[in-house]
Amino acid sequence: MSRSLSLLQLCQSPSSTKLLLLHINNSTKRNCKCFSRELQTVTTHQVVKQSYVPIITTTTTTTTTKEQNPTTTITKVETLGAFQKLPMVMPSVDILMSAMKKAKRVGPTKGIANIAKRERNKGAKQLDALMKELAVPLREYVENFPNKKTLHPYERSLVELTLGDGNYEEVLMKVDTLRKRLVSAGKEHASLCAKSTTKKEAEERLSEGVEKLEQVYKKDGKAVDDLLNIAKTLRAMPVVDLETPTLCLVGAPNVGKSSLVRKLSTGKPEICNYPFTTRGILMGHITLSYRHFQVTDTPGLLKRQDDDRNNLEKLTLAALSHLPTAVLYVHDLSGECGMSPSNQFMIYKEIKERFKDHLWLDVVSKCDLLRSSPVVFVTEDENADDVEMVRYRKKGPDGAIYVSVQNEESLNQLKECVHELLLSQLERIGNQKQNDGEEIPT
């Protein structure tokens, strides 16, 4: 009871109340500091803006023991696509028109009574505003388009093969050069306008400055439209999730890959009876047992050296080289595709040897057109001594599934095999993530 009365008397004392409040404030500050320190240890940030680089999530845990163990940092790595994060680029004409309108609305600083001073102040401010309205969007484009070196290898290959080697960097450099010229011309003419001695001179300097900036912009403004087209092209690229199992259809041109993609997935590629119908990487999706998978249709491969391959063929090799895909290799022994079975066999052996670590499934398409005797082209040696090639002409590779999209023969069997293949790919991706370690102590 006496202790309770003492505490009550202490709280009623003015000096004691101040001490108690000071103690509470200090405790609150310490708690806030601790809380803010905890917040700072859990962050998600992008290492390189708008690029296909990991977002690093760093969680720091501090252990206090007698031995004072050091701080352990666990890093979680995730991936994002760069092309879907590209900034929206305005047409060059729209940027110029918008800048001109905004600059004309800029007035002189209030309180300037002298007419000449007011006019030169207004002219200098309008030129400065026009320069900034033109230059700032260009600076944002240059800063927010990713550096090609920081892209994922697959996306880097897409940029080089789709846009041409060096074209991407060249356009960005032209846009940045245009920005620098606008800033230089704008500052020069704004300075001249600010030094005008009469109203008429200020108006003339303003007119000259606007004309100069417009001239500089129109001369090299095509670079902005080129960048706009690049952004449209890259955004149209299919989005590939590296953690979702992907089935990649590979084979010679016109062997029936696109038809199988239509049957297996949501992808709707163009189907025509001529080589290189597929003019890029096409993406579809498939749902099996409530699981989502990806299916890609790739351009056909011809029998030639890598240095002689066109960009369409190189896109196929890039997908196989840089993406964790399972391969569905399509063969056509009917003679309808325009390539001899012997040449298909040579391509098949080369690709399978190069990508032997990939999960693999062979399919012989158009089996409704197969004849009892193998198709032999004029350019082929019918009496070749290669036993494996002779067997390939008759039946294709060992273990291949014979399918026909025309009469839907063996399509259900193919779907079951594809399902098993993709589940195996899913398990492989999971094991790879464990081996690599999503959470890497540093």
Coordinates of C-alpha atoms in Angstrom, one line a residue:
M1 CA 0.0 0.0 0.0
S2 CA 2.8 2.4 0.8
R3 CA 4.5 1.6 -2.4
S4 CA 1.3 2.4 -4.4
L5 CA 1.0 5.7 -2.6
S6 CA 4.6 6.6 -3.3
L7 CA 4.2 5.9 -7.0
L8 CA 1.0 8.0 -7.0
Q9 CA 2.8 10.9 -5.3
L10 CA 5.7 10.6 -7.8
C11 CA 3.3 10.9 -10.7
Q12 CA 1.5 14.0 -9.2
S13 CA 4.8 15.8 -8.8
P14 CA 5.5 18.2 -11.7
S15 CA 9.2 17.5 -11.8
S16 CA 8.7 13.8 -11.6
T17 CA 6.2 13.9 -14.4
K18 CA 8.7 15.6 -16.7
L19 CA 11.3 12.9 -15.9
L20 CA 8.7 10.2 -16.6
L21 CA 7.7 11.7 -20.0
L22 CA 11.4 12.1 -20.9
H23 CA 12.0 8.4 -20.1
I24 CA 8.9 7.4 -22.2
N25 CA 10.1 9.5 -25.2
N26 CA 13.6 8.1 -25.1
S27 CA 12.2 4.5 -25.0
T28 CA 9.9 5.3 -27.9
K29 CA 12.7 6.7 -30.0
R30 CA 14.8 3.6 -29.3
N31 CA 11.9 1.4 -30.3
C32 CA 11.4 3.4 -33.5
K33 CA 15.0 3.2 -34.4
C34 CA 14.9 -0.6 -33.9
F35 CA 11.8 -0.9 -36.0
S36 CA 13.2 1.2 -38.8
R37 CA 16.4 -0.8 -38.8
E38 CA 14.3 -4.0 -39.2
L39 CA 12.5 -2.4 -42.1
Q40 CA 15.7 -1.5 -43.8
T41 CA 16.9 -5.1 -43.7
V42 CA 13.9 -6.4 -45.8
T43 CA 14.0 -4.6 -49.2
T44 CA 13.2 -5.4 -52.8
H45 CA 15.1 -3.4 -55.3
Q46 CA 16.0 -3.7 -59.0
V47 CA 19.7 -3.8 -59.6
V48 CA 19.6 -2.4 -63.2
K49 CA 16.5 -0.4 -64.1
Q50 CA 14.1 -2.1 -66.6
S51 CA 16.5 -4.9 -67.3
Y52 CA 16.3 -8.7 -67.3
V53 CA 18.4 -9.0 -64.1
P54 CA 17.4 -10.4 -60.8
I55 CA 15.5 -8.4 -58.2
I56 CA 17.4 -8.9 -55.0
T57 CA 15.4 -9.4 -51.8
T58 CA 17.8 -9.2 -48.9
T59 CA 16.8 -10.4 -45.5
T60 CA 19.3 -9.7 -42.7
T61 CA 19.1 -11.5 -39.4
T62 CA 21.5 -10.7 -36.6
T63 CA 22.2 -13.3 -33.9
T64 CA 23.6 -12.2 -30.6
T65 CA 25.5 -15.0 -28.8
K66 CA 28.5 -15.1 -26.6
E67 CA 30.8 -15.6 -29.6
Q68 CA 29.0 -12.6 -31.4
N69 CA 28.3 -14.4 -34.6
P70 CA 28.5 -12.1 -37.7
T71 CA 25.4 -11.0 -39.5
T72 CA 24.0 -13.5 -42.0
T73 CA 22.4 -12.1 -45.2
I74 CA 20.1 -14.3 -47.2
T75 CA 19.5 -13.3 -50.9
K76 CA 16.5 -14.4 -52.8
V77 CA 16.7 -14.1 -56.6
E78 CA 13.7 -13.6 -58.9
T79 CA 13.5 -12.8 -62.6
L80 CA 11.4 -10.3 -64.6
G81 CA 11.1 -9.7 -68.3
A82 CA 12.7 -6.5 -69.6
F83 CA 10.6 -5.9 -72.8
Q84 CA 7.3 -5.6 -70.8
K85 CA 8.9 -2.9 -68.7
L86 CA 9.9 -0.6 -71.6
P87 CA 8.7 3.0 -71.3
M88 CA 6.0 4.3 -73.6
V89 CA 7.5 6.3 -76.4
M90 CA 5.5 9.2 -77.9
P91 CA 5.8 9.9 -81.6
S92 CA 8.2 12.7 -82.4
V93 CA 5.5 15.0 -83.8
D94 CA 3.4 14.6 -80.6
I95 CA 6.4 15.5 -78.4
L96 CA 7.1 18.6 -80.5
M97 CA 3.5 19.8 -80.6
S98 CA 3.0 19.3 -76.9
A99 CA 6.3 21.1 -76.1
M100 CA 5.4 24.1 -78.3
K101 CA 2.0 24.5 -76.6
K102 CA 3.4 24.3 -73.1
A103 CA 6.2 26.7 -73.8
K104 CA 3.8 29.4 -75.2
R105 CA 1.8 29.3 -72.0
V106 CA 4.9 30.4 -70.0
G107 CA 4.6 34.0 -68.9
P108 CA 7.1 36.5 -67.5
T109 CA 8.0 36.7 -63.8
K110 CA 5.5 38.9 -62.0
G111 CA 6.5 42.3 -60.8
I112 CA 8.7 43.4 -63.7
A113 CA 7.5 46.8 -64.7
N114 CA 10.0 47.6 -67.5
I115 CA 8.6 46.4 -70.9
A116 CA 11.9 45.4 -72.3
K117 CA 13.0 43.5 -69.2
R118 CA 9.6 41.8 -69.0
E119 CA 9.8 40.7 -72.6
R120 CA 13.3 39.3 -72.5
N121 CA 12.4 37.5 -69.2
K122 CA 9.4 36.0 -70.9
G123 CA 11.4 35.0 -74.0
A124 CA 14.2 33.4 -72.0
K125 CA 11.7 31.4 -69.9
Q126 CA 9.8 30.2 -72.9
L127 CA 13.0 29.0 -74.6
D128 CA 14.1 27.3 -71.5
A129 CA 10.7 25.6 -71.1
L130 CA 10.7 24.5 -74.8
M131 CA 14.1 23.0 -74.4
K132 CA 13.2 21.1 -71.3
E133 CA 9.9 19.8 -72.8
L134 CA 11.8 18.4 -75.7
A135 CA 14.8 17.1 -73.9
V136 CA 13.4 15.6 -70.7
P137 CA 11.3 12.8 -72.5
L138 CA 14.4 11.9 -74.5
R139 CA 16.5 11.7 -71.4
E140 CA 13.9 9.4 -69.8
Y141 CA 13.9 7.1 -72.8
V142 CA 17.7 6.8 -72.8
E143 CA 17.7 6.1 -69.0
N144 CA 14.8 3.6 -68.9
F145 CA 15.6 1.5 -72.0
P146 CA 17.8 -1.4 -70.7
N147 CA 21.4 -1.7 -71.5
K148 CA 21.8 -4.7 -73.8
K149 CA 24.7 -6.1 -71.7
T150 CA 22.4 -6.4 -68.7
L151 CA 19.7 -8.4 -70.5
H152 CA 19.2 -12.1 -70.1
P153 CA 21.1 -14.0 -72.8
Y154 CA 17.9 -15.1 -74.5
E155 CA 16.5 -11.6 -74.6
R156 CA 19.9 -10.3 -75.8
S157 CA 19.7 -12.7 -78.7
L158 CA 16.2 -11.6 -79.5
V159 CA 17.4 -8.0 -79.7
E160 CA 20.3 -8.8 -82.0
L161 CA 18.5 -11.2 -84.3
T162 CA 15.3 -9.2 -84.5
L163 CA 16.6 -5.6 -84.7
G164 CA 20.0 -6.3 -86.2
D165 CA 23.3 -6.3 -84.4
G166 CA 24.1 -2.8 -83.1
N167 CA 20.9 -1.2 -84.3
Y168 CA 19.4 -1.0 -80.8
E169 CA 22.4 0.8 -79.3
E170 CA 22.7 3.1 -82.4
V171 CA 19.1 4.3 -82.1
L172 CA 19.5 5.0 -78.3
M173 CA 22.8 6.9 -79.0
K174 CA 21.0 9.0 -81.7
V175 CA 18.2 9.9 -79.3
D176 CA 20.8 10.9 -76.6
T177 CA 22.7 13.0 -79.2
L178 CA 19.5 14.8 -80.2
R179 CA 18.9 15.5 -76.5
K180 CA 22.3 17.1 -76.1
R181 CA 21.9 19.2 -79.2
L182 CA 18.6 20.5 -77.9
V183 CA 20.0 21.4 -74.5
S184 CA 22.9 23.2 -76.1
A185 CA 20.8 25.2 -78.5
G186 CA 18.2 26.0 -75.9
K187 CA 20.7 27.3 -73.4
E188 CA 22.5 29.4 -76.1
H189 CA 19.4 31.1 -77.4
A190 CA 17.8 31.6 -73.9
S191 CA 21.0 33.4 -72.9
L192 CA 20.9 35.6 -76.0
C193 CA 17.3 36.4 -75.4
A194 CA 18.1 37.3 -71.7
K195 CA 20.7 39.9 -73.0
S196 CA 18.2 41.7 -75.2
T197 CA 18.0 45.5 -74.7
T198 CA 14.7 46.2 -76.3
K199 CA 11.3 44.6 -76.5
K200 CA 11.6 44.1 -80.3
E201 CA 15.1 42.5 -80.0
A202 CA 13.7 40.1 -77.3
E203 CA 10.9 39.1 -79.5
E204 CA 13.3 38.5 -82.4
R205 CA 15.6 36.4 -80.3
L206 CA 12.7 34.4 -79.0
S207 CA 11.5 33.7 -82.6
E208 CA 15.0 32.7 -83.6
G209 CA 15.4 30.4 -80.7
V210 CA 12.1 28.6 -81.2
E211 CA 12.9 28.2 -84.9
K212 CA 16.4 26.8 -84.1
L213 CA 15.1 24.3 -81.6
E214 CA 12.4 23.2 -84.0
Q215 CA 14.9 22.8 -86.8
V216 CA 17.3 20.7 -84.6
Y217 CA 14.5 18.5 -83.4
K218 CA 13.0 17.9 -86.9
K219 CA 16.4 17.2 -88.4
D220 CA 17.1 14.2 -86.1
G221 CA 13.6 13.5 -84.7
K222 CA 13.4 10.3 -86.8
A223 CA 15.5 8.6 -84.1
V224 CA 12.6 9.0 -81.7
D225 CA 10.2 7.3 -84.2
D226 CA 12.8 4.5 -84.7
L227 CA 12.9 4.0 -80.9
L228 CA 9.1 3.9 -80.9
N229 CA 9.1 1.1 -83.5
I230 CA 11.8 -0.8 -81.5
A231 CA 9.6 -0.6 -78.4
K232 CA 6.6 -1.9 -80.3
T233 CA 8.7 -4.8 -81.7
L234 CA 10.2 -5.8 -78.4
R235 CA 6.9 -5.6 -76.5
A236 CA 5.4 -8.0 -79.1
M237 CA 8.0 -10.6 -78.1
P238 CA 6.5 -13.6 -76.3
V239 CA 6.9 -13.6 -72.5
V240 CA 8.8 -16.6 -71.3
D241 CA 8.6 -17.6 -67.7
L242 CA 11.8 -19.4 -66.8
E243 CA 10.2 -21.2 -63.9
T244 CA 7.4 -22.7 -66.0
P245 CA 8.2 -25.8 -67.9
T246 CA 8.5 -25.1 -71.7
L247 CA 8.1 -27.4 -74.6
C248 CA 10.0 -26.3 -77.7
L249 CA 9.0 -27.7 -81.1
V250 CA 12.0 -28.1 -83.3
G251 CA 12.6 -29.5 -86.8
A252 CA 13.1 -28.7 -90.5
P253 CA 10.8 -26.1 -92.2
N254 CA 7.2 -27.1 -93.0
V255 CA 7.3 -30.5 -91.2
G256 CA 4.1 -29.7 -89.2
K257 CA 5.4 -28.0 -86.0
S258 CA 2.8 -25.2 -86.2
S259 CA 0.0 -27.6 -86.7
L260 CA 1.0 -29.5 -83.6
V261 CA 1.3 -26.3 -81.6
R262 CA -2.3 -25.5 -82.5
K263 CA -3.4 -29.0 -81.3
L264 CA -1.3 -29.0 -78.1
S265 CA -1.7 -25.4 -76.9
T266 CA -3.5 -22.1 -77.1
G267 CA -1.0 -20.8 -79.7
K268 CA -2.4 -20.0 -83.1
P269 CA 0.6 -19.8 -85.5
E270 CA 0.2 -19.3 -89.3
I271 CA 0.0 -22.6 -91.2
C272 CA 1.0 -22.6 -94.9
N273 CA 2.6 -25.1 -97.2
Y274 CA 5.9 -23.3 -97.6
P275 CA 9.2 -23.1 -95.7
F276 CA 9.7 -20.6 -92.9
T277 CA 6.0 -20.0 -92.2
T278 CA 7.1 -19.3 -88.6
R279 CA 8.9 -16.0 -88.7
G280 CA 9.7 -15.7 -85.0
I281 CA 9.3 -17.4 -81.7
L282 CA 5.6 -18.0 -81.1
M283 CA 4.3 -18.8 -77.6
G284 CA 1.3 -20.9 -76.6
H285 CA 0.1 -22.3 -73.3
I286 CA -1.2 -25.6 -72.3
T287 CA -3.0 -26.8 -69.1
L288 CA -2.7 -30.4 -68.0
S289 CA -4.0 -31.7 -64.7
Y290 CA -4.5 -28.1 -63.5
R291 CA -0.9 -27.2 -64.2
H292 CA 0.1 -24.5 -66.7
F293 CA 2.9 -25.1 -69.2
Q294 CA 4.4 -23.2 -72.1
V295 CA 4.8 -24.3 -75.8
T296 CA 7.0 -22.5 -78.3
D297 CA 6.9 -22.9 -82.1
T298 CA 10.3 -22.1 -83.6
P299 CA 11.5 -21.4 -87.2
G300 CA 12.7 -24.5 -89.1
L301 CA 16.3 -25.4 -89.4
L302 CA 18.2 -26.1 -92.6
K303 CA 21.3 -28.3 -93.2
R304 CA 24.1 -25.8 -93.1
Q305 CA 26.8 -24.4 -90.9
D306 CA 26.0 -22.0 -88.1
D307 CA 27.7 -19.1 -89.8
D308 CA 25.5 -19.6 -92.9
R309 CA 22.2 -19.7 -90.9
N310 CA 19.7 -16.9 -91.2
N311 CA 18.3 -15.0 -88.3
L312 CA 15.2 -17.1 -88.1
E313 CA 17.3 -20.3 -87.6
K314 CA 19.4 -18.5 -85.0
L315 CA 16.3 -17.6 -83.0
T316 CA 15.6 -21.4 -82.7
L317 CA 19.2 -22.0 -81.5
A318 CA 19.0 -19.1 -79.1
A319 CA 15.8 -20.6 -77.5
L320 CA 17.4 -24.0 -77.1
S321 CA 20.7 -22.5 -75.8
H322 CA 19.3 -20.0 -73.3
L323 CA 15.9 -21.4 -72.1
P324 CA 15.3 -24.4 -69.9
T325 CA 13.2 -26.2 -72.5
A326 CA 12.2 -29.8 -73.2
V327 CA 12.4 -30.6 -77.0
L328 CA 9.7 -32.0 -79.2
Y329 CA 11.5 -32.8 -82.4
V330 CA 9.2 -33.1 -85.4
H331 CA 10.2 -35.3 -88.4
D332 CA 8.4 -35.5 -91.8
L333 CA 9.2 -38.6 -93.9
S334 CA 6.4 -38.2 -96.3
G335 CA 8.3 -35.9 -98.7
E336 CA 5.7 -33.1 -98.3
C337 CA 8.0 -30.7 -96.4
G338 CA 10.5 -30.2 -99.3
M339 CA 13.5 -31.6 -97.5
S340 CA 14.8 -35.1 -97.9
P341 CA 14.8 -37.5 -95.0
S342 CA 18.5 -37.8 -95.3
N343 CA 19.0 -34.1 -94.7
Q344 CA 16.5 -34.1 -91.9
F345 CA 18.5 -36.9 -90.3
M346 CA 21.8 -34.9 -90.5
I347 CA 20.1 -31.9 -88.9
Y348 CA 18.5 -34.1 -86.2
K349 CA 21.8 -35.7 -85.3
E350 CA 23.6 -32.4 -85.0
I351 CA 20.9 -30.8 -82.9
K352 CA 20.5 -33.7 -80.6
E353 CA 24.2 -34.0 -80.0
R354 CA 24.5 -30.3 -79.3
F355 CA 21.5 -30.2 -76.9
K356 CA 21.8 -33.7 -75.5
D357 CA 21.2 -32.4 -72.0
H358 CA 17.6 -31.4 -72.8
L359 CA 14.7 -33.7 -72.3
W360 CA 13.7 -35.1 -75.6
L361 CA 10.6 -36.5 -77.5
D362 CA 10.6 -37.5 -81.2
V363 CA 7.5 -37.2 -83.4
V364 CA 6.9 -38.3 -87.0
S365 CA 4.2 -36.1 -88.4
K366 CA 1.9 -36.6 -91.4
C367 CA 1.9 -40.4 -90.8
D368 CA -1.3 -40.7 -92.9
L369 CA 0.9 -39.8 -96.0
L370 CA 3.6 -42.3 -95.3
R371 CA 4.0 -45.0 -97.9
S372 CA 5.1 -48.6 -97.6
S373 CA 8.5 -47.8 -99.1
P374 CA 10.6 -44.8 -97.9
V375 CA 10.7 -41.6 -99.8
V376 CA 14.0 -41.1 -101.7
F377 CA 14.9 -37.8 -103.2
V378 CA 16.8 -37.5 -106.5
T379 CA 19.7 -35.9 -104.6
E380 CA 19.9 -38.9 -102.2
D381 CA 22.0 -42.1 -102.5
E382 CA 19.4 -44.8 -102.2
N383 CA 22.1 -47.4 -101.6
A384 CA 23.9 -45.6 -98.8
D385 CA 25.9 -47.8 -96.4
D386 CA 24.8 -45.8 -93.3
V387 CA 22.5 -48.3 -91.6
E388 CA 21.1 -45.7 -89.2
M389 CA 20.2 -43.4 -92.0
V390 CA 18.5 -46.2 -93.9
R391 CA 16.5 -47.1 -90.9
Y392 CA 15.6 -43.4 -90.3
R393 CA 14.2 -43.1 -93.8
K394 CA 11.8 -46.0 -93.2
K395 CA 10.7 -45.4 -89.6
G396 CA 12.3 -42.3 -88.3
P397 CA 14.3 -42.3 -85.0
D398 CA 13.8 -45.0 -82.5
G399 CA 10.9 -44.5 -80.1
A400 CA 9.2 -41.8 -82.2
I401 CA 5.5 -41.3 -82.0
Y402 CA 3.6 -41.4 -85.3
V403 CA 0.9 -38.7 -85.5
S404 CA -1.4 -37.2 -88.0
V405 CA -3.1 -33.8 -87.4
Q406 CA -5.3 -34.4 -90.5
N407 CA -7.1 -37.5 -89.0
E408 CA -6.0 -36.9 -85.4
E409 CA -4.2 -40.2 -85.2
S410 CA -2.2 -40.8 -82.0
L411 CA -2.8 -37.2 -80.8
N412 CA -4.0 -38.4 -77.4
Q413 CA -0.9 -40.6 -77.0
L414 CA 1.2 -37.5 -77.9
K415 CA -0.6 -35.4 -75.3
E416 CA 0.1 -38.0 -72.6
C417 CA 3.8 -38.2 -73.5
V418 CA 4.0 -34.4 -73.6
H419 CA 2.4 -34.2 -70.2
E420 CA 5.0 -36.7 -68.7
L421 CA 7.8 -34.8 -70.4
L422 CA 6.7 -31.5 -69.0
L423 CA 6.3 -32.9 -65.5
S424 CA 9.8 -34.2 -65.8
Q425 CA 11.0 -30.8 -66.9
L426 CA 9.2 -29.2 -63.9
E427 CA 11.0 -31.6 -61.5
R428 CA 14.3 -30.8 -63.2
I429 CA 13.7 -27.0 -62.8
G430 CA 12.9 -27.6 -59.1
N431 CA 16.1 -29.6 -58.6
Q432 CA 18.1 -26.9 -60.4
K433 CA 16.7 -24.2 -58.2
Q434 CA 17.7 -26.2 -55.1
N435 CA 21.2 -26.8 -56.5
D436 CA 21.7 -23.2 -57.4
G437 CA 20.1 -22.1 -54.2
E438 CA 17.4 -19.4 -54.4
E439 CA 18.6 -18.2 -51.0
I440 CA 22.3 -17.7 -51.1
P441 CA 24.1 -16.8 -47.8
T442 CA 26.6 -14.0 -48.3

